[in-house]
């Protein structure tokens, strides 16, 4: 019984270590700005959101 408990505890520690390392992998250096790839054209949107004529905050 004690050997089975220690095996479960070991697997729990391995899973926790894996989850913690995955969390650290997402904390990489991020660029200040992104530029579109060569040949990409400017995106033009048809209107603003929310529509100023129906916006109750205006």
Tab-separated table of C-alpha atoms in Angstrom:
chain	number	residue	atom	x	y	z
A	1	UNK	CA	0.000	0.000	0.000
A	2	UNK	CA	2.717	2.597	0.787
A	3	UNK	CA	4.468	1.888	-2.543
A	4	UNK	CA	1.242	2.567	-4.428
A	5	UNK	CA	0.733	5.831	-2.540
A	6	UNK	CA	4.254	7.014	-3.343
A	7	UNK	CA	3.745	6.142	-7.021
A	8	UNK	CA	0.580	8.264	-7.093
A	9	UNK	CA	2.387	11.101	-5.349
A	10	UNK	CA	5.282	10.890	-7.813
A	11	UNK	CA	2.927	11.003	-10.794
A	12	UNK	CA	1.147	13.987	-9.233
A	13	UNK	CA	4.466	15.818	-8.853
A	14	UNK	CA	5.380	15.047	-12.466
A	15	UNK	CA	2.049	16.379	-13.733
A	16	UNK	CA	2.343	19.517	-11.588
A	17	UNK	CA	5.900	20.135	-12.789
A	18	UNK	CA	4.732	19.753	-16.393
A	19	UNK	CA	1.885	22.221	-15.908
A	20	UNK	CA	4.176	24.742	-14.236
A	21	UNK	CA	6.741	24.481	-17.033
A	22	UNK	CA	4.009	24.948	-19.653
A	23	UNK	CA	2.947	28.116	-17.858
A	24	UNK	CA	6.480	29.475	-17.988
A	25	UNK	CA	6.779	28.746	-21.706
A	26	UNK	CA	4.003	31.249	-22.398
A	27	UNK	CA	5.995	34.061	-20.759
A	28	UNK	CA	8.371	34.656	-23.652
A	29	UNK	CA	9.625	37.978	-24.998
A	30	UNK	CA	6.977	39.642	-27.109
A	31	UNK	CA	7.722	42.207	-29.834
A	32	UNK	CA	6.725	45.852	-29.358
A	33	UNK	CA	4.963	46.024	-32.703
A	34	UNK	CA	4.078	43.650	-35.504
A	35	UNK	CA	4.343	44.379	-39.186
A	36	UNK	CA	2.325	42.611	-41.893
A	37	UNK	CA	4.083	40.142	-44.167
A	38	UNK	CA	5.444	41.406	-47.489
A	39	UNK	CA	2.730	41.721	-50.113
A	40	UNK	CA	-0.104	42.142	-47.621
A	41	UNK	CA	-2.510	44.925	-48.460
A	42	UNK	CA	-4.024	47.418	-46.051
A	43	UNK	CA	-7.270	46.223	-44.468
A	44	UNK	CA	-10.118	48.691	-44.898
A	45	UNK	CA	-13.137	48.330	-42.658
A	46	UNK	CA	-16.542	49.498	-43.946
A	47	UNK	CA	-17.518	51.480	-40.831
A	48	UNK	CA	-16.702	52.105	-37.197
A	49	UNK	CA	-18.124	50.133	-34.316
A	50	UNK	CA	-20.334	51.053	-32.557
A	51	UNK	CA	-22.243	53.048	-35.098
A	52	UNK	CA	-22.119	56.674	-33.852
A	53	UNK	CA	-25.678	57.334	-35.041
A	54	UNK	CA	-27.117	54.569	-32.805
A	55	UNK	CA	-24.663	54.743	-29.895
A	56	UNK	CA	-26.505	55.773	-26.689
A	57	UNK	CA	-23.238	57.048	-25.135
A	58	UNK	CA	-22.892	59.839	-27.726
